[in-house]
Amino acid sequence: MSYATQRATELALDEKTVTALRSVLRTTADEVVQAIIDEVPSYKNALSGRMGGTIRRAVRTALGHYLDLAGGAATGGDASEAAYDLGRGEVRDGRSMDALLSAYRVGARVAWRGLAAGAVPAGLPAAEVAKFAELTFAYIDELSAASAAGHADELAARGLAHERHLEQLARDLLAGASPEVLLAAAGRAAWQPPTTLTVALLPAAQARPAFRFLDPGALVLDDLPDGVGVLLVPDADRTHLLRQLKDRQAVVGPARPWTRASASYARAARARSLSPDIRDTEEHLAELVLSADPDAYADLRARALAPLRALPASTARRLEETLRAWLLHHGRREEVATALFVHPQTVRYRMGQLRDLYPDLNSPWRVLELTLAVGLPAST
């Protein structure tokens, strides 16, 4: 049994008093609504027109249930359900619970004043007036509690739905969905598209802790296969983002137009599979390019370096190192020697061997092929 019901059982207004109170119910309801309009700014324009009529009927219904309760004829359950629905409706109308509680406080004061003005002339004994007041405010407390529960439940439901929409948007972005699909998903999630998105991959357990420190428009997923988490960061300051993630096992892809975030994701994923030590994909573009098609790269190396394979392994290794340094330093012998920690004459000798193996060494296409072939150490 609720507290208000207990108070009503103790009070149990007689039929004469209840009838007198019902005669002032409509006037009291109108006074309650007007006081709310005058005193609670959030309702100043909300209670006009058809909405005002609906609210007035709701207030009269609540007061009617109250009088039924005071007369011992009802439990007030229907009014609590209506109050719960009112709380949910306030969320849909964009008002906070503070506004509704303020309305309840104003309504309780005005309702008590109006109902007391009708009850006393009807002969309610002075000793019962205090009980009548206690019942009035207990009833309003129960209605406000029901509204607060409805308000909280609606917020929770909306928050969960919003979170689901954001997660679906993130999945669509990573999957490379069409711009039309992405725009529709962004609309459902009430998400303002940025100019660019930058994807960062990190262990799933680190994703949400890192997400809390990012731009409010960032998106997060922490349930990808293999325990991977994803952050999609809008219009990121790359230096700042890398600094934010420096203590985490994160690999950061490139910034891409937001509808092409899947490209940033693909590069970050490839970098992560290439080496656990890569943090910034843009500092490892050569490795990423050369590892994009491992079979093709292996075939290129095999063909380009075939002349070396006929030599002893140690000789082939030295000549490959020399060739790499020669290509990187554009044939400048002193710089090649410094890079290899050998005498310039040694470089000259080795390059003579290489020119015998590659008569067309100065051909642009041969230089390109060899540059790609020796672009990474042989162990890669």
Tab-separated table of C-alpha atoms in Angstrom:
chain	number	residue	atom	x	y	z
A	1	MET	CA	0.000	0.000	0.000
A	2	SER	CA	1.386	3.383	-0.998
A	3	TYR	CA	1.905	6.192	1.499
A	4	ALA	CA	-0.836	8.274	-0.142
A	5	THR	CA	-3.275	5.349	0.089
A	6	GLN	CA	-2.448	4.965	3.774
A	7	ARG	CA	-3.150	8.659	4.365
A	8	ALA	CA	-6.403	8.369	2.405
A	9	THR	CA	-7.512	5.427	4.559
A	10	GLU	CA	-6.935	7.496	7.667
A	11	LEU	CA	-8.775	10.488	6.193
A	12	ALA	CA	-11.700	9.013	4.181
A	13	LEU	CA	-13.548	12.246	3.356
A	14	ASP	CA	-17.321	11.997	3.576
A	15	GLU	CA	-19.473	12.202	0.485
A	16	LYS	CA	-20.597	15.770	1.205
A	17	THR	CA	-17.012	17.047	1.295
A	18	VAL	CA	-16.006	15.122	-1.816
A	19	THR	CA	-19.012	16.515	-3.703
A	20	ALA	CA	-18.094	20.048	-2.649
A	21	LEU	CA	-14.523	19.524	-3.810
A	22	ARG	CA	-15.661	18.168	-7.161
A	23	SER	CA	-17.597	21.376	-7.716
A	24	VAL	CA	-14.362	23.392	-7.626
A	25	LEU	CA	-12.287	20.813	-9.491
A	26	ARG	CA	-12.487	22.463	-12.940
A	27	THR	CA	-11.630	25.911	-11.563
A	28	THR	CA	-8.773	24.499	-9.503
A	29	ALA	CA	-7.395	22.636	-12.526
A	30	ASP	CA	-7.430	25.827	-14.609
A	31	GLU	CA	-5.679	27.711	-11.810
A	32	VAL	CA	-3.005	25.000	-11.599
A	33	VAL	CA	-2.313	25.197	-15.337
A	34	GLN	CA	-2.199	29.004	-15.304
A	35	ALA	CA	0.189	29.033	-12.369
A	36	ILE	CA	2.501	26.604	-14.162
A	37	ILE	CA	2.460	28.816	-17.264
A	38	ASP	CA	3.232	31.898	-15.149
A	39	GLU	CA	5.909	30.385	-12.929
A	40	VAL	CA	7.718	27.676	-14.923
A	41	PRO	CA	9.447	29.192	-17.991
A	42	SER	CA	9.709	25.869	-19.847
A	43	TYR	CA	5.914	25.668	-20.064
A	44	LYS	CA	5.222	29.244	-21.089
A	45	ASN	CA	4.468	28.329	-24.697
A	46	ALA	CA	3.918	24.609	-24.246
A	47	LEU	CA	0.457	24.813	-22.684
A	48	SER	CA	-1.269	26.900	-25.327
A	49	GLY	CA	-3.673	25.716	-28.032
A	50	ARG	CA	-4.573	22.072	-28.276
A	51	MET	CA	-1.703	21.058	-25.987
A	52	GLY	CA	-3.043	23.370	-23.304
A	53	GLY	CA	-6.457	21.697	-23.532
A	54	THR	CA	-4.860	18.259	-23.255
A	55	ILE	CA	-2.883	19.285	-20.182
A	56	ARG	CA	-5.923	20.842	-18.542
A	57	ARG	CA	-7.867	17.602	-19.011
A	58	ALA	CA	-4.910	15.656	-17.615
A	59	VAL	CA	-4.784	17.887	-14.528
A	60	ARG	CA	-8.540	17.544	-14.015
A	61	THR	CA	-8.227	13.759	-14.377
A	62	ALA	CA	-5.417	13.668	-11.809
A	63	LEU	CA	-7.408	15.770	-9.383
A	64	GLY	CA	-10.448	13.566	-9.992
A	65	HIS	CA	-8.440	10.461	-9.117
A	66	TYR	CA	-7.169	12.295	-6.072
A	67	LEU	CA	-10.694	12.980	-4.891
A	68	ASP	CA	-11.622	9.341	-5.511
A	69	LEU	CA	-8.644	8.386	-3.372
A	70	ALA	CA	-9.569	10.888	-0.656
A	71	GLY	CA	-13.105	9.491	-0.607
A	72	GLY	CA	-11.845	5.932	-0.332
A	73	ALA	CA	-13.063	4.918	-3.812
A	74	ALA	CA	-9.773	4.354	-5.720
A	75	THR	CA	-6.093	3.516	-5.305
A	76	GLY	CA	-4.728	6.177	-7.589
A	77	GLY	CA	-3.032	3.596	-9.839
A	78	ASP	CA	-4.454	5.035	-13.070
A	79	ALA	CA	-3.138	8.484	-12.177
A	80	SER	CA	0.336	7.063	-11.551
A	81	GLU	CA	0.310	5.402	-14.964
A	82	ALA	CA	-0.722	8.683	-16.572
A	83	ALA	CA	2.043	10.475	-14.654
A	84	TYR	CA	4.552	7.881	-15.877
A	85	ASP	CA	3.472	8.483	-19.470
A	86	LEU	CA	3.697	12.233	-18.857
A	87	GLY	CA	7.325	11.843	-17.790
A	88	ARG	CA	8.112	9.931	-20.979
A	89	GLY	CA	6.321	12.554	-23.050
A	90	GLU	CA	8.397	15.328	-21.515
A	91	VAL	CA	11.528	13.704	-22.950
A	92	ARG	CA	9.920	13.591	-26.391
A	93	ASP	CA	9.055	17.285	-26.043
A	94	GLY	CA	12.626	18.099	-25.078
A	95	ARG	CA	12.033	19.175	-21.476
A	96	SER	CA	14.090	18.195	-18.465
A	97	MET	CA	12.800	16.510	-15.328
A	98	ASP	CA	13.647	19.680	-13.403
A	99	ALA	CA	10.977	21.546	-15.364
A	100	LEU	CA	8.380	18.877	-14.633
A	101	LEU	CA	9.228	18.754	-10.924
A	102	SER	CA	8.895	22.522	-10.778
A	103	ALA	CA	5.466	22.188	-12.388
A	104	TYR	CA	4.490	19.576	-9.797
A	105	ARG	CA	5.582	21.853	-6.940
A	106	VAL	CA	3.610	24.786	-8.317
A	107	GLY	CA	0.644	22.518	-9.014
A	108	ALA	CA	0.681	21.065	-5.505
A	109	ARG	CA	0.632	24.516	-3.930
A	110	VAL	CA	-2.174	25.854	-6.093
A	111	ALA	CA	-4.204	22.632	-5.891
A	112	TRP	CA	-3.978	22.589	-2.114
A	113	ARG	CA	-5.065	26.205	-1.917
A	114	GLY	CA	-8.074	25.575	-4.178
A	115	LEU	CA	-9.107	22.299	-2.612
A	116	ALA	CA	-8.717	23.607	0.926
A	117	ALA	CA	-10.885	26.574	0.006
A	118	GLY	CA	-13.623	24.125	-0.968
A	119	ALA	CA	-13.157	21.610	1.843
A	120	VAL	CA	-13.325	23.916	4.835
A	121	PRO	CA	-16.674	25.542	3.926
A	122	ALA	CA	-18.003	22.011	3.264
A	123	GLY	CA	-17.494	21.264	6.931
A	124	LEU	CA	-14.182	19.424	7.018
A	125	PRO	CA	-13.228	19.420	10.721
A	126	ALA	CA	-10.139	21.406	11.588
A	127	ALA	CA	-8.495	18.272	12.967
A	128	GLU	CA	-8.809	16.645	9.533
A	129	VAL	CA	-7.394	19.573	7.588
A	130	ALA	CA	-3.807	18.566	8.452
A	131	LYS	CA	-4.469	15.018	7.251
A	132	PHE	CA	-6.038	16.433	4.088
A	133	ALA	CA	-2.889	18.509	3.446
A	134	GLU	CA	-0.646	15.530	4.096
A	135	LEU	CA	-2.664	13.434	1.641
A	136	THR	CA	-2.506	16.175	-0.990
A	137	PHE	CA	1.267	16.442	-0.915
A	138	ALA	CA	1.778	12.671	-0.597
A	139	TYR	CA	-0.347	12.200	-3.706
A	140	ILE	CA	1.632	14.818	-5.641
A	141	ASP	CA	4.882	13.191	-4.499
A	142	GLU	CA	3.734	9.844	-5.868
A	143	LEU	CA	2.751	11.380	-9.195
A	144	SER	CA	6.078	13.198	-9.479
A	145	ALA	CA	7.944	9.969	-8.636
A	146	ALA	CA	5.999	8.127	-11.356
A	147	SER	CA	6.806	10.896	-13.841
A	148	ALA	CA	10.484	10.800	-12.865
A	149	ALA	CA	10.521	7.044	-13.507
A	150	GLY	CA	8.888	7.547	-16.920
A	151	HIS	CA	11.325	10.336	-17.769
A	152	ALA	CA	14.335	8.191	-16.795
A	153	ASP	CA	13.071	5.150	-18.685
A	154	GLU	CA	12.473	7.175	-21.840
A	155	LEU	CA	15.934	8.713	-21.614
A	156	ALA	CA	17.458	5.275	-21.141
A	157	ALA	CA	15.514	3.841	-24.076
A	158	ARG	CA	16.456	6.764	-26.286
A	159	GLY	CA	20.071	6.597	-25.200
A	160	LEU	CA	20.240	2.894	-25.994
A	161	ALA	CA	18.585	3.418	-29.374
A	162	HIS	CA	20.931	6.315	-30.133
A	163	GLU	CA	23.940	4.210	-29.194
A	164	ARG	CA	22.740	1.404	-31.469
A	165	HIS	CA	22.326	3.875	-34.352
A	166	LEU	CA	25.861	5.214	-33.786
A	167	GLU	CA	27.291	1.696	-33.723
A	168	GLN	CA	25.488	0.805	-36.957
A	169	LEU	CA	26.818	3.987	-38.557
A	170	ALA	CA	30.354	2.995	-37.537
A	171	ARG	CA	29.891	-0.469	-39.039
A	172	ASP	CA	28.550	1.003	-42.270
A	173	LEU	CA	31.541	3.354	-42.455
A	174	LEU	CA	34.051	0.535	-41.971
A	175	ALA	CA	32.223	-1.625	-44.530
A	176	GLY	CA	32.493	1.095	-47.182
A	177	ALA	CA	28.738	1.554	-47.633
A	178	SER	CA	27.510	3.941	-50.320
A	179	PRO	CA	27.205	7.671	-49.547
A	180	GLU	CA	23.411	7.332	-49.661
A	181	VAL	CA	23.432	4.592	-47.032
A	182	LEU	CA	25.903	6.533	-44.887
A	183	LEU	CA	23.865	9.744	-45.031
A	184	ALA	CA	20.732	7.836	-43.990
A	185	ALA	CA	22.609	6.152	-41.123
A	186	ALA	CA	24.045	9.487	-39.980
A	187	GLY	CA	20.542	10.977	-39.979
A	188	ARG	CA	19.155	8.143	-37.849
A	189	ALA	CA	22.025	8.586	-35.398
A	190	ALA	CA	21.619	12.392	-35.332
A	191	TRP	CA	25.336	12.548	-36.171
A	192	GLN	CA	26.753	15.581	-37.950
A	193	PRO	CA	29.124	14.374	-40.696
A	194	PRO	CA	32.617	15.925	-40.477
A	195	THR	CA	34.905	16.666	-43.403
A	196	THR	CA	37.268	13.778	-42.631
A	197	LEU	CA	37.506	10.694	-40.449
A	198	THR	CA	40.689	9.105	-39.145
A	199	VAL	CA	40.577	5.482	-38.018
A	200	ALA	CA	42.646	4.169	-35.121
A	201	LEU	CA	42.876	0.475	-34.245
A	202	LEU	CA	43.766	-0.708	-30.752
A	203	PRO	CA	42.972	-3.573	-28.388
A	204	ALA	CA	39.245	-3.744	-27.676
A	205	ALA	CA	39.761	-3.249	-23.933
A	206	GLN	CA	41.485	0.079	-24.617
A	207	ALA	CA	38.914	1.427	-27.078
A	208	ARG	CA	36.268	2.929	-24.796
A	209	PRO	CA	38.706	4.375	-22.241
A	210	ALA	CA	40.465	6.180	-25.112
A	211	PHE	CA	37.124	7.161	-26.672
A	212	ARG	CA	36.163	9.186	-23.584
A	213	PHE	CA	38.938	11.689	-24.281
A	214	LEU	CA	38.107	12.236	-27.957
A	215	ASP	CA	35.895	14.686	-29.821
A	216	PRO	CA	32.172	14.237	-28.947
A	217	GLY	CA	31.515	13.308	-32.573
A	218	ALA	CA	33.928	10.350	-32.474
A	219	LEU	CA	32.590	6.824	-32.983
A	220	VAL	CA	33.744	3.627	-31.302
A	221	LEU	CA	33.389	-0.131	-31.760
A	222	ASP	CA	34.939	-2.622	-29.367
A	223	ASP	CA	33.577	-5.934	-30.605
A	224	LEU	CA	35.464	-6.591	-33.835
A	225	PRO	CA	37.021	-10.032	-34.423
A	226	ASP	CA	40.364	-10.867	-32.791
A	227	GLY	CA	39.762	-8.470	-29.901
A	228	VAL	CA	40.211	-5.325	-31.981
A	229	GLY	CA	38.644	-1.956	-31.134
A	230	VAL	CA	38.101	0.900	-33.582
A	231	LEU	CA	37.963	4.653	-33.105
A	232	LEU	CA	36.700	6.932	-35.885
A	233	VAL	CA	37.851	10.454	-35.117
A	234	PRO	CA	36.321	13.438	-36.958
A	235	ASP	CA	38.569	16.158	-38.403
A	236	ALA	CA	41.471	14.968	-36.257
A	237	ASP	CA	44.549	16.991	-35.424
A	238	ARG	CA	46.896	14.118	-36.238
A	239	THR	CA	49.738	15.198	-33.976
A	240	HIS	CA	47.357	15.653	-31.058
A	241	LEU	CA	45.618	12.320	-31.740
A	242	LEU	CA	48.893	10.428	-31.846
A	243	ARG	CA	49.904	12.086	-28.589
A	244	GLN	CA	46.569	11.085	-27.000
A	245	LEU	CA	47.103	7.461	-28.021
A	246	LYS	CA	50.855	7.226	-27.419
A	247	ASP	CA	50.495	5.091	-24.286
A	248	ARG	CA	48.120	2.690	-25.986
A	249	GLN	CA	48.784	-0.028	-28.560
A	250	ALA	CA	47.164	2.007	-31.306
A	251	VAL	CA	47.848	2.238	-35.024
A	252	VAL	CA	46.452	5.367	-36.674
A	253	GLY	CA	45.378	5.356	-40.305
A	254	PRO	CA	45.240	8.350	-42.657
A	255	ALA	CA	42.564	11.042	-42.654
A	256	ARG	CA	40.036	10.407	-45.424
A	257	PRO	CA	36.752	12.063	-46.520
A	258	TRP	CA	34.171	10.771	-44.060
A	259	THR	CA	32.358	8.667	-46.659
A	260	ARG	CA	35.688	6.924	-47.384
A	261	ALA	CA	36.594	6.075	-43.800
A	262	SER	CA	36.860	2.441	-44.891
A	263	ALA	CA	40.112	3.361	-46.709
A	264	SER	CA	41.618	4.660	-43.459
A	265	TYR	CA	40.451	1.477	-41.721
A	266	ALA	CA	41.948	-0.759	-44.426
A	267	ARG	CA	45.353	0.921	-44.187
A	268	ALA	CA	45.416	0.783	-40.403
A	269	ALA	CA	44.415	-2.896	-40.477
A	270	ARG	CA	47.149	-3.687	-43.017
A	271	ALA	CA	49.737	-1.836	-40.947
A	272	ARG	CA	48.652	-3.678	-37.823
A	273	SER	CA	49.040	-7.024	-39.572
A	274	LEU	CA	52.430	-5.991	-40.956
A	275	SER	CA	54.040	-5.096	-37.623
A	276	PRO	CA	52.892	-4.593	-34.020
A	277	ASP	CA	55.313	-1.684	-33.755
A	278	ILE	CA	53.667	0.614	-36.327
A	279	ARG	CA	51.821	3.548	-34.716
A	280	ASP	CA	51.476	6.070	-37.544
A	281	THR	CA	50.749	4.511	-40.932
A	282	GLU	CA	51.925	7.671	-42.695
A	283	GLU	CA	55.465	7.056	-41.487
A	284	HIS	CA	55.479	3.583	-43.060
A	285	LEU	CA	54.030	4.167	-46.508
A	286	ALA	CA	56.894	2.423	-48.318
A	287	GLU	CA	56.476	-0.746	-46.261
A	288	LEU	CA	52.726	-0.646	-46.781
A	289	VAL	CA	53.047	-0.226	-50.530
A	290	LEU	CA	55.612	-3.006	-50.866
A	291	SER	CA	53.562	-5.343	-48.680
A	292	ALA	CA	50.221	-4.641	-50.363
A	293	ASP	CA	50.580	-7.730	-52.612
A	294	PRO	CA	53.096	-10.082	-50.978
A	295	ASP	CA	53.067	-12.564	-53.846
A	296	ALA	CA	53.669	-9.862	-56.450
A	297	TYR	CA	56.478	-8.399	-54.356
A	298	ALA	CA	58.091	-11.815	-53.932
A	299	ASP	CA	57.914	-12.377	-57.695
A	300	LEU	CA	59.415	-8.929	-58.348
A	301	ARG	CA	62.308	-9.581	-55.972
A	302	ALA	CA	62.949	-13.019	-57.449
A	303	ARG	CA	63.105	-11.666	-60.993
A	304	ALA	CA	65.047	-8.484	-60.250
A	305	LEU	CA	67.625	-10.141	-58.003
A	306	ALA	CA	68.004	-13.343	-60.016
A	307	PRO	CA	71.548	-12.397	-61.175
A	308	LEU	CA	72.679	-12.352	-57.536
A	309	ARG	CA	71.346	-15.822	-56.768
A	310	ALA	CA	74.135	-17.499	-58.718
A	311	LEU	CA	76.704	-16.035	-56.326
A	312	PRO	CA	77.719	-17.332	-52.893
A	313	ALA	CA	75.192	-16.235	-50.272
A	314	SER	CA	77.572	-13.916	-48.433
A	315	THR	CA	78.638	-12.216	-51.665
A	316	ALA	CA	75.034	-11.847	-52.818
A	317	ARG	CA	74.103	-10.300	-49.470
A	318	ARG	CA	76.946	-7.741	-49.634
A	319	LEU	CA	76.112	-6.777	-53.194
A	320	GLU	CA	72.419	-6.397	-52.383
A	321	GLU	CA	73.279	-4.099	-49.450
A	322	THR	CA	75.584	-2.103	-51.701
A	323	LEU	CA	72.946	-1.870	-54.429
A	324	ARG	CA	70.368	-0.626	-51.909
A	325	ALA	CA	72.740	2.055	-50.573
A	326	TRP	CA	73.758	3.058	-54.120
A	327	LEU	CA	70.093	3.535	-55.113
A	328	LEU	CA	69.209	5.389	-51.904
A	329	HIS	CA	72.170	7.769	-52.217
A	330	HIS	CA	71.793	8.272	-55.966
A	331	GLY	CA	75.194	6.769	-56.750
A	332	ARG	CA	77.215	9.187	-54.593
A	333	ARG	CA	80.164	6.954	-53.713
A	334	GLU	CA	81.310	8.741	-50.541
A	335	GLU	CA	77.815	8.661	-49.047
A	336	VAL	CA	77.370	4.997	-49.980
A	337	ALA	CA	80.679	4.154	-48.318
A	338	THR	CA	79.679	6.022	-45.155
A	339	ALA	CA	76.330	4.215	-45.031
A	340	LEU	CA	78.019	0.810	-45.419
A	341	PHE	CA	81.053	1.607	-43.178
A	342	VAL	CA	83.451	0.647	-45.962
A	343	HIS	CA	86.143	2.408	-48.031
A	344	PRO	CA	84.999	4.217	-51.212
A	345	GLN	CA	87.283	1.909	-53.220
A	346	THR	CA	85.311	-1.045	-51.858
A	347	VAL	CA	82.143	0.589	-53.132
A	348	ARG	CA	83.778	1.104	-56.532
A	349	TYR	CA	84.813	-2.551	-56.687
A	350	ARG	CA	81.372	-3.836	-55.704
A	351	MET	CA	79.615	-1.540	-58.139
A	352	GLY	CA	81.879	-2.924	-60.876
A	353	GLN	CA	80.615	-6.393	-59.980
A	354	LEU	CA	77.006	-5.170	-60.054
A	355	ARG	CA	77.442	-3.534	-63.459
A	356	ASP	CA	78.732	-6.827	-64.802
A	357	LEU	CA	75.586	-8.518	-63.459
A	358	TYR	CA	73.294	-5.697	-64.627
A	359	PRO	CA	74.627	-4.232	-67.902
A	360	ASP	CA	71.531	-1.988	-68.094
A	361	LEU	CA	71.933	-0.658	-64.537
A	362	ASN	CA	71.459	2.936	-65.688
A	363	SER	CA	68.149	2.144	-67.420
A	364	PRO	CA	65.270	4.011	-65.695
A	365	TRP	CA	63.083	0.896	-65.681
A	366	ARG	CA	65.895	-1.260	-64.275
A	367	VAL	CA	66.514	1.353	-61.575
A	368	LEU	CA	62.797	1.419	-60.738
A	369	GLU	CA	62.542	-2.363	-60.534
A	370	LEU	CA	65.659	-2.701	-58.412
A	371	THR	CA	64.583	0.164	-56.146
A	372	LEU	CA	61.341	-1.665	-55.439
A	373	ALA	CA	63.072	-5.031	-55.101
A	374	VAL	CA	65.590	-3.859	-52.493
A	375	GLY	CA	63.286	-1.283	-50.910
A	376	LEU	CA	62.967	-3.458	-47.828
A	377	PRO	CA	65.573	-5.695	-46.204
A	378	ALA	CA	65.632	-9.199	-47.630
A	379	SER	CA	64.091	-10.653	-44.472
A	380	THR	CA	60.819	-8.708	-44.975
